[in-house]
Short mmCIF file of C-alpha atoms in Angstrom, two decimals:
data_model
loop_
_atom_site.label_atom_id
_atom_site.label_comp_id
_atom_site.label_asym_id
_atom_site.label_seq_id
_atom_site.Cartn_x
_atom_site.Cartn_y
_atom_site.Cartn_z
CA MET A 2 49.74 -35.34 93.39
CA ASN A 3 47.11 -34.51 96.04
CA LYS A 4 49.83 -34.35 98.72
CA LEU A 5 51.91 -31.99 96.56
CA PHE A 6 48.87 -29.74 96.01
CA ARG A 7 48.19 -29.57 99.79
CA LEU A 8 51.84 -28.77 100.46
CA LEU A 9 51.84 -25.99 97.85
CA PHE A 10 48.56 -24.65 99.25
CA THR A 11 50.06 -24.59 102.79
CA TYR A 12 53.09 -22.69 101.50
CA PHE A 13 50.80 -20.28 99.67
CA ILE A 14 48.74 -19.57 102.82
CA LYS A 15 51.87 -19.05 104.93
CA GLY A 16 53.31 -16.73 102.28
CA LEU A 17 50.01 -14.87 102.15
CA LEU A 18 50.12 -14.31 105.92
CA VAL A 19 53.57 -12.74 105.55
CA VAL A 20 53.14 -10.77 102.31
CA VAL A 21 49.63 -9.27 102.74
CA PRO A 22 50.18 -7.38 106.05
CA PHE A 23 53.65 -6.24 104.94
CA ALA A 24 52.44 -5.08 101.51
CA ALA A 25 49.32 -3.42 102.96
CA ALA A 26 51.36 -1.49 105.54
CA ILE A 27 53.85 -0.31 102.89
CA PHE A 28 51.01 0.61 100.52
CA LEU A 29 49.18 2.65 103.17
CA ILE A 30 52.35 4.51 104.16
CA TYR A 31 53.21 5.14 100.49
CA TRP A 32 49.65 6.29 99.73
CA ALA A 33 49.57 8.71 102.69
CA VAL A 34 53.00 10.18 101.95
CA SER A 35 52.44 10.49 98.19
CA SER A 36 48.96 12.03 98.70
CA ILE A 37 50.35 14.69 101.03
CA ASP A 38 53.35 15.26 98.75
CA ASN A 39 51.20 15.63 95.62
CA SER A 40 48.60 17.91 97.16
CA LEU A 41 51.11 20.26 98.83
CA ASN A 42 53.97 20.07 96.34
CA LEU A 43 54.86 23.62 95.30
CA SER A 44 57.32 22.57 92.60
CA SER A 45 54.75 23.48 89.92
CA LEU A 46 55.70 27.12 90.60
CA TRP A 47 59.05 26.51 88.90
CA ILE A 48 58.98 26.23 85.13
CA ASP A 49 61.66 24.54 83.06
CA PRO A 50 62.85 27.28 80.67
CA GLU A 51 63.62 24.77 77.89
CA THR A 52 60.32 22.86 77.88
CA GLY A 53 58.01 25.43 79.47
CA LYS A 54 56.58 22.72 81.75
CA PRO A 55 56.53 22.71 85.58
CA ILE A 56 59.45 20.97 87.29
CA TYR A 57 58.28 18.23 89.67
CA ILE A 58 60.49 17.84 92.74
CA PRO A 59 59.53 14.69 94.68
CA GLY A 60 59.31 15.14 98.45
CA LEU A 61 58.84 18.92 98.32
CA GLY A 62 55.24 18.61 99.60
CA ILE A 63 56.35 16.63 102.67
CA LEU A 64 59.18 19.10 103.27
CA THR A 65 56.62 21.95 103.04
CA VAL A 66 54.43 20.30 105.71
CA VAL A 67 57.41 19.75 108.03
CA VAL A 68 58.53 23.38 107.64
CA ILE A 69 54.99 24.73 108.24
CA ILE A 70 54.60 22.60 111.39
CA LEU A 71 58.02 23.63 112.73
CA PHE A 72 57.31 27.31 111.98
CA ALA A 73 53.91 27.12 113.70
CA GLY A 74 55.51 25.46 116.74
CA ILE A 75 58.17 28.18 116.97
CA VAL A 76 55.59 30.99 116.62
CA VAL A 77 53.16 29.51 119.16
CA THR A 78 55.93 28.79 121.68
CA ASN A 79 57.76 32.10 121.44
CA LEU A 80 55.34 34.77 120.17
CA VAL A 81 51.74 33.89 121.01
CA THR A 82 50.85 35.19 124.47
CA ASP A 83 47.77 34.43 126.60
CA PRO A 84 45.87 37.61 125.51
CA ILE A 85 46.39 36.61 121.85
CA LYS A 86 45.12 33.09 122.60
CA VAL A 87 42.02 34.53 124.31
CA TRP A 88 41.39 36.83 121.34
CA LEU A 89 41.80 33.93 118.86
CA ASN A 90 39.41 31.74 120.88
CA ARG A 91 36.81 34.54 120.96
CA TRP A 92 37.20 35.02 117.21
CA LEU A 93 36.86 31.26 116.55
CA GLN A 94 33.63 31.10 118.58
CA LYS A 95 32.05 33.46 116.05
CA LEU A 96 32.47 30.77 113.39
CA PRO A 97 30.32 27.92 114.78
CA LEU A 98 31.00 25.19 112.18
CA PHE A 99 34.71 25.95 111.85
CA ASN A 100 35.05 26.24 115.65
CA PHE A 101 33.37 22.85 116.15
CA LEU A 102 35.65 21.14 113.61
CA TYR A 103 38.79 22.93 114.81
CA THR A 104 38.28 22.21 118.52
CA SER A 105 37.30 18.58 117.88
CA ILE A 106 40.39 17.92 115.76
CA LYS A 107 42.60 19.90 118.18
CA ASP A 108 41.33 17.92 121.20
CA LEU A 109 41.78 14.61 119.36
CA THR A 110 45.32 15.57 118.29
CA GLU A 111 46.24 16.65 121.82
CA ALA A 112 44.84 13.38 123.17
CA PHE A 113 47.51 11.49 121.23
CA VAL A 114 50.52 13.84 121.10
CA GLY A 115 49.87 16.72 123.50
CA ASP A 116 51.29 17.33 126.97
CA GLU A 117 48.22 15.71 128.53
CA LYS A 118 47.79 12.52 126.52
CA LYS A 119 44.36 10.99 127.05
CA PHE A 120 44.71 7.48 125.63
CA ASN A 121 47.43 6.32 128.00
CA GLU A 122 45.39 4.55 130.69
CA PRO A 123 43.95 1.24 129.46
CA VAL A 124 41.21 -0.28 131.62
CA LEU A 125 38.86 -3.22 131.69
CA VAL A 126 35.22 -2.30 132.35
CA GLU A 127 32.50 -4.66 133.53
CA LEU A 128 29.48 -3.72 131.45
CA ASN A 129 26.71 -5.83 132.98
CA GLU A 130 25.87 -8.38 135.64
CA SER A 131 26.53 -11.34 133.33
CA GLY A 132 30.26 -10.52 133.40
CA LEU A 133 30.59 -8.93 129.96
CA LYS A 134 33.76 -6.83 129.95
CA GLN A 135 35.32 -4.42 127.45
CA ILE A 136 38.74 -2.79 127.12
CA GLY A 137 38.80 0.99 126.95
CA PHE A 138 40.81 4.06 127.89
CA VAL A 139 40.03 6.46 130.75
CA THR A 140 39.78 9.92 129.19
CA SER A 141 38.46 11.86 132.18
CA LYS A 142 38.67 10.88 135.86
CA ASP A 143 36.67 13.73 137.40
CA LEU A 144 33.14 14.39 136.16
CA THR A 145 31.91 16.44 139.12
CA LYS A 146 31.53 19.50 136.85
CA ILE A 147 28.68 17.72 135.06
CA ASN A 148 27.21 16.44 138.35
CA LEU A 149 28.59 12.90 138.06
CA PRO A 150 30.82 12.39 141.11
CA GLY A 151 32.47 8.98 141.33
CA GLU A 152 32.00 8.43 137.57
CA VAL A 153 34.73 8.32 134.92
CA ALA A 154 34.67 8.72 131.13
CA VAL A 155 35.95 5.67 129.27
CA TYR A 156 36.50 5.60 125.51
CA PHE A 157 36.00 2.24 123.79
CA PRO A 158 37.61 2.05 120.32
CA PHE A 159 36.04 -0.27 117.77
CA SER A 160 37.97 -3.21 116.34
CA TYR A 161 39.37 -2.69 112.82
CA SER A 162 38.39 0.97 112.93
CA PHE A 163 39.45 4.38 114.25
CA ALA A 164 35.94 5.09 115.55
CA GLY A 165 34.64 4.28 119.02
CA GLN A 166 32.14 5.14 121.75
CA LEU A 167 32.35 7.04 125.00
CA TYR A 168 30.69 5.55 128.11
CA ILE A 169 30.29 7.01 131.56
CA VAL A 170 30.80 4.27 134.15
CA HIS A 171 31.21 4.11 137.90
CA SER A 172 34.85 4.01 138.94
CA SER A 173 34.26 0.76 140.85
CA LYS A 174 33.53 -0.99 137.53
CA VAL A 175 36.91 0.05 136.12
CA LYS A 176 39.94 -2.22 136.51
CA HIS A 177 43.36 -0.98 135.39
CA LEU A 178 45.22 -3.28 133.02
CA ASN A 179 48.85 -4.32 133.34
CA MET A 180 49.71 -3.36 129.75
CA SER A 181 50.89 -0.28 127.90
CA ALA A 182 48.43 1.99 126.10
CA SER A 183 49.85 1.04 122.69
CA GLU A 184 49.52 -2.69 123.47
CA ALA A 185 45.92 -2.19 124.62
CA MET A 186 45.01 -0.13 121.53
CA LYS A 187 46.63 -2.74 119.28
CA PHE A 188 44.74 -5.50 121.09
CA VAL A 189 41.36 -3.75 120.72
CA VAL A 190 41.78 -2.49 117.14
CA SER A 191 43.01 -5.89 115.96
CA GLY A 192 39.95 -7.57 117.49
CA GLY A 193 42.05 -9.32 120.14
CA VAL A 194 44.41 -10.88 117.64
CA SER A 195 47.58 -8.98 118.58
CA GLY A 196 48.94 -6.77 121.36
CA ILE A 197 49.61 -9.34 124.09
CA ASP A 198 52.80 -10.87 122.73
#
């Protein structure tokens, strides 16, 4: 009986290791998509003439976001000129809190999906004389404008989080890793559990 219980417990643990990450990933994707869809779904504007209640059209919120993003991309690419960009930047600087939030989010977005991606150079940095090392991403290679020649900016993401810290280290302490940026990020965020398959 004890042997059967241990066998069942082993099966349960192995099943747990398969089901929990799969279910959590599906739940997070479902939650994100349904939250966006519910908050931006414009189907409540249409009323069913028979019942007098709004007609809910699933997926309309996501479609709205996709259309807005595509429209903004077309407008910015084809219609917004440099003088308009300068005028918009000057106008944004008059709104300190909004400007701070906008530029921070814009820079973070561009770091991942812009023309000049920032988190694409994983490195290993020696932090002290005892040999303690940490994996990070070089975000700026030239800091001479802030009077730090020979130094680089390295971002260290936290494990199991989207937060992190920025350190300024001497370039001689930085060693480039033979792995892709996505593998390095996966390795760090997972606490070293995955990413080096």
